XYZ file of C-alpha atoms in Angstrom:
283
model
C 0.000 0.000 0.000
C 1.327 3.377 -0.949
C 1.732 5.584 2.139
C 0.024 8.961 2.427
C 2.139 12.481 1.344
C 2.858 14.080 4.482
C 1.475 16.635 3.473
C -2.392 15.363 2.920
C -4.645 16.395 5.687
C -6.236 12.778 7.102
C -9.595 14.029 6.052
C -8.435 13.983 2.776
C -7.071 10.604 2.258
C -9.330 7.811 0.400
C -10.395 4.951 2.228
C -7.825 2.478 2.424
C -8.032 -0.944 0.971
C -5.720 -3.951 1.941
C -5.474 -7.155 0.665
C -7.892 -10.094 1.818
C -9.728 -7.325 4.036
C -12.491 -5.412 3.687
C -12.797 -1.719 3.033
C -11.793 0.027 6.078
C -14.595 2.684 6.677
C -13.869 6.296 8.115
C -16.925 7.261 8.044
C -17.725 4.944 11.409
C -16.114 5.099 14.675
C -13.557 2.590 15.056
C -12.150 1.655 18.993
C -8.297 1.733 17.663
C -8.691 4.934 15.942
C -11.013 6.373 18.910
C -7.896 4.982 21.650
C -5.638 6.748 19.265
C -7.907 9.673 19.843
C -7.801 9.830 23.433
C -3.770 9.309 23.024
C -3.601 12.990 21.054
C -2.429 10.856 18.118
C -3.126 11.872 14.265
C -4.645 8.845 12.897
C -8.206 9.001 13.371
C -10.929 10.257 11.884
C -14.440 12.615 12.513
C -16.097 9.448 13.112
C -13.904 8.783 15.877
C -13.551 11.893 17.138
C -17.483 12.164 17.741
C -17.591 9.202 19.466
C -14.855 10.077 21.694
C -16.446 13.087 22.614
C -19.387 11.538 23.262
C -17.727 9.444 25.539
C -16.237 12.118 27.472
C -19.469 13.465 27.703
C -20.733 10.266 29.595
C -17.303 9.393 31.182
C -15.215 12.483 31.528
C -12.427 10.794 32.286
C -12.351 8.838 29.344
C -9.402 10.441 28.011
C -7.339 9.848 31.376
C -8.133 6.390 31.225
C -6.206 5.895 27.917
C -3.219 7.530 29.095
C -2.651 6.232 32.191
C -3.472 2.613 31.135
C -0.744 3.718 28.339
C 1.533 5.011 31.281
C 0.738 1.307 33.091
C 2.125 -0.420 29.952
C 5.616 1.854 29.847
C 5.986 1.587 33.213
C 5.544 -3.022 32.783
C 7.979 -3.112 29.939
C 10.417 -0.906 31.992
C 10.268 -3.286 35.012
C 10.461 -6.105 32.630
C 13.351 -4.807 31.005
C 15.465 -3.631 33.685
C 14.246 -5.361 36.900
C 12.991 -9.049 35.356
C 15.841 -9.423 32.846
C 12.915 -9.959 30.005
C 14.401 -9.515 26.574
C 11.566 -11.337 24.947
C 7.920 -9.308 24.484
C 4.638 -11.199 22.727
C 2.336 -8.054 22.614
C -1.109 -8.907 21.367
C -3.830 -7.385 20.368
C -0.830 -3.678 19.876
C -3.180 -0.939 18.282
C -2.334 1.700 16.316
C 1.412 2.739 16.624
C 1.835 5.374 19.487
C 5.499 5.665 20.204
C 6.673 4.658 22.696
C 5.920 1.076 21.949
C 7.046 -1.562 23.482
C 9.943 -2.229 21.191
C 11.077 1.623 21.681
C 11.074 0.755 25.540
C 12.477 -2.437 26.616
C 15.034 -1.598 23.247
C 16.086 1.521 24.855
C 17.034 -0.521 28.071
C 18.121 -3.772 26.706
C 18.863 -3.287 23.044
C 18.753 -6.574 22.165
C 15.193 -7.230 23.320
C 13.639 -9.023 20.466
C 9.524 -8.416 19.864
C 6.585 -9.710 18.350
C 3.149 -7.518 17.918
C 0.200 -9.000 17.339
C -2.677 -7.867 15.657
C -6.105 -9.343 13.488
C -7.038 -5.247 12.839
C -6.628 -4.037 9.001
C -6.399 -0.472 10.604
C -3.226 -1.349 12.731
C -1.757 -3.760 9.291
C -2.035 -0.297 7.325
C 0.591 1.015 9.980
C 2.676 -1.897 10.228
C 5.271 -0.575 9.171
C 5.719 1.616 12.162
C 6.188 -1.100 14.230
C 8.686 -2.643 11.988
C 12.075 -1.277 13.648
C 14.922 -2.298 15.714
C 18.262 -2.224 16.974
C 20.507 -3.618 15.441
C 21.331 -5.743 18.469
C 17.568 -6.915 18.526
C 14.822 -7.675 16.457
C 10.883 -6.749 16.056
C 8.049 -8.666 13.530
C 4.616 -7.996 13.674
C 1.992 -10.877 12.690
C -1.411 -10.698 11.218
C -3.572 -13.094 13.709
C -6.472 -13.252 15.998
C -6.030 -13.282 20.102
C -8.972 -15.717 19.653
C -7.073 -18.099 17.697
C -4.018 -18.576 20.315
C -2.925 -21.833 18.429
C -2.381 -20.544 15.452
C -0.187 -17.427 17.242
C 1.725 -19.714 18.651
C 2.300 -21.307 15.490
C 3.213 -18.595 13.270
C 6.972 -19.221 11.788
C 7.535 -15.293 12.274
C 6.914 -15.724 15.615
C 9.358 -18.573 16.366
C 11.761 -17.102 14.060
C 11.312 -14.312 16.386
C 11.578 -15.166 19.711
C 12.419 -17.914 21.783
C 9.278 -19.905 23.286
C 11.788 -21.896 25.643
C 13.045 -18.667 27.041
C 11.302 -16.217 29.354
C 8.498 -14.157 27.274
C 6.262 -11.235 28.608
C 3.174 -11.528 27.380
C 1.383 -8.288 27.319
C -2.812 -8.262 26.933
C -2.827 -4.426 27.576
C -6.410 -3.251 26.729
C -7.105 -5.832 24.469
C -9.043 -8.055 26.758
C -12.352 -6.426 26.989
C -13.041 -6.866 23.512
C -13.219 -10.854 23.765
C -16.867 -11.194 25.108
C -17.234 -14.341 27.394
C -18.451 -16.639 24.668
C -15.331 -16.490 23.041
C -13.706 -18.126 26.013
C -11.371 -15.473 27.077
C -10.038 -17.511 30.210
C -9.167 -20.005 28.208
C -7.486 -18.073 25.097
C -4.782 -16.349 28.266
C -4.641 -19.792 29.831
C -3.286 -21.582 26.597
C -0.987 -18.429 25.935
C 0.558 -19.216 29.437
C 0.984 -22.342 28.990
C 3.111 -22.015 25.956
C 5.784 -19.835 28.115
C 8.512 -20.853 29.857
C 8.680 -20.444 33.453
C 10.146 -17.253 34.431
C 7.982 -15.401 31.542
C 5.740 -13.070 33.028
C 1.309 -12.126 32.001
C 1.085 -7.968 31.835
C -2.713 -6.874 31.880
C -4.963 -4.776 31.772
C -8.822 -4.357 31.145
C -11.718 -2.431 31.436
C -14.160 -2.397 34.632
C -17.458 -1.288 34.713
C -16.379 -1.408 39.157
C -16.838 2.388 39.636
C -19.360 3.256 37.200
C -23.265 4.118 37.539
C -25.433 1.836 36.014
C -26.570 5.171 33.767
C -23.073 6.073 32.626
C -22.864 2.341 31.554
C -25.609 2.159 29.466
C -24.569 5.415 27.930
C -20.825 3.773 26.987
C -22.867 0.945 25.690
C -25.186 3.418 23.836
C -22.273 4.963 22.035
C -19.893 1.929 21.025
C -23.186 0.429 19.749
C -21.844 -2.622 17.416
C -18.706 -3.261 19.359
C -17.956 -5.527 21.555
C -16.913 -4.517 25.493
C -16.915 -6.639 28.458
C -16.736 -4.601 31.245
C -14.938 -7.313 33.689
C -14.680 -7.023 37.627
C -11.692 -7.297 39.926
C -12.619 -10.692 41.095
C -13.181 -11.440 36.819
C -9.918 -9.667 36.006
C -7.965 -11.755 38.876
C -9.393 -15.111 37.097
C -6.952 -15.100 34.624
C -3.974 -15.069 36.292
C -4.405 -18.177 37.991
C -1.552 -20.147 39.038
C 0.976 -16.842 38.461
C 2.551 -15.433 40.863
C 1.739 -11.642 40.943
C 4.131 -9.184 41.353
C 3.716 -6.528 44.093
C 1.352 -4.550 43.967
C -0.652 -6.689 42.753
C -4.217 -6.194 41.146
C -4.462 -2.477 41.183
C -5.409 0.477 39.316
C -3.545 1.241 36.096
C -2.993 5.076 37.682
C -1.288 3.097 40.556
C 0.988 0.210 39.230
C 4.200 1.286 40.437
C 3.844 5.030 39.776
C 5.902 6.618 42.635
C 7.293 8.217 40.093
C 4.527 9.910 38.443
C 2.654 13.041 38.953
C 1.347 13.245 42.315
C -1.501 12.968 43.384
C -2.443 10.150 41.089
C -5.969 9.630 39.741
C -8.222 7.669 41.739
C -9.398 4.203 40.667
C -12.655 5.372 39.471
C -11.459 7.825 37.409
C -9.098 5.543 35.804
C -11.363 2.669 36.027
C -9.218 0.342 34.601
C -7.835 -2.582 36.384
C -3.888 -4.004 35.652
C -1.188 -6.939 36.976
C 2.151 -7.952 36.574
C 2.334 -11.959 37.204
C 5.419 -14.174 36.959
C 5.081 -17.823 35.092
C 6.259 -20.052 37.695
């Protein structure tokens, strides 16, 4: 696919078409582009920026709650880096390019970290690409595949070519979660991913709650994403999935309060994050 001019305002740019997808429309909100919204990023559209508004309107902090789950994920892959020793990163389910990504961070720590994004989202293939860097030292790929289809993930030849699965991993399910809906056997999709690492790999996460929220500002999010599919999950849902791990202190916690001594003080509260992270070790 030819990339844009620099110069042509996103507005302007035809609707993209990739291979062996469908037509991505601009004309209707799309969650990446909206996230990419919230992040003060470029590549969304009036579609998305609509619906983000309208979801500020019903959640004001709706645009906090995308960067600090974004500050959670820096924050993982610089403990992972440094503290853990990780130089291996699976990150599914990556979104739109907002740097910096995971390859940017645990690369600018351990340059030879070698990673592998993961995504099924035509919007996120069209800026592929971006992902597609490294050290020299290290080495990044990026695979076209569902979170729902773990097997096939763990079978790509990209992704052994890639990384190591005998060697500690971090698996990172930042934000991605609350799009499986229960029927698709979410539990079960992190549990096989888990069992394909090596002990000493670790499960970063984080995911949406509904914990904090009225049952009328609810039904307004659900009013506005309309078609797509959230799952809201609670703390006692969201620990579920690390079963058997061995979390890493703090714990189950706010993303505005994973290990963010460092940050701004005073840190937003839960509810106006209201979204819910960990840190576990593969034992």
């Amino acid at each position: 696919m030819n990339d844009p001019k620099p110069e042509t305002p996103i507005e302007a740019r035809p609707t993209e078409s990739l291979s062996g997808y469908s037509r991505i429309d601009t004309t209707v909100a799309h969650p990446a582009r909206r996230y990419d919204y919230f992040l003060g990023g470029k590549d969304n559209f009036a579609a998305d920026r609509e619906s983000g508004d309208k979801l500020i309107a019903a959640f004001p902090t709706a645009r906090l709650t995308a960067l600090e789950n974004r500050g959670f994920m820096r924050r993982a892959v610089a403990y992972l880096a440094g503290q853990a020793g990780i130089r291996q990163f699976l990150d599914i389910g990556t979104g739109i390019p907002t740097s910096p990504n995971t390859h940017e961070l645990a690369q600018a720590i351990a340059p030879e970290s070698r990673i592998v994004y993961v995504d099924n989202d035509p919007i996120v293939l069209a800026h592929a690409r971006a992902l597609l860097t490294s050290t020299p030292e290290g080495a990044t790929a990026y695979l076209d595949a569902d979170l729902r289809q773990p097997e096939q993930i763990l079978a790509q030849p990209d992704l052994r070519a890639t990384i190591d699965l005998t060697q500690p991993v971090a698996l990172m399910l930042v934000a991605v979660l609350h799009f499986i809906p229960d029927g698709d056997d979410p539990y079960g999709i992190v549990a096989r991913l888990v069992r394909a690492l090596a002990p000493g790999s670790y499960l970063v996460m984080s995911h949406a709650t509904f914990d904090f929220l009225p049952a009328r500002t609810v039904d307004r999010v659900d009013q506005i994403t309309g078609p797509e599919t959230f799952r809201g999950r609670s703390k006692a849902e969201f620990g579920a999935f690390f079963e058997g791990l061995e979390f890493i202190d703090p714990g189950i916690v706010s993303v505005a309060h994973w290990r963010a001594e460092r940050e701004p003080q005073p840190r937003p509260s839960a509810a106006e994050a209201a979204v819910h992270c960990a840190v576990a070790r593969v034992r």
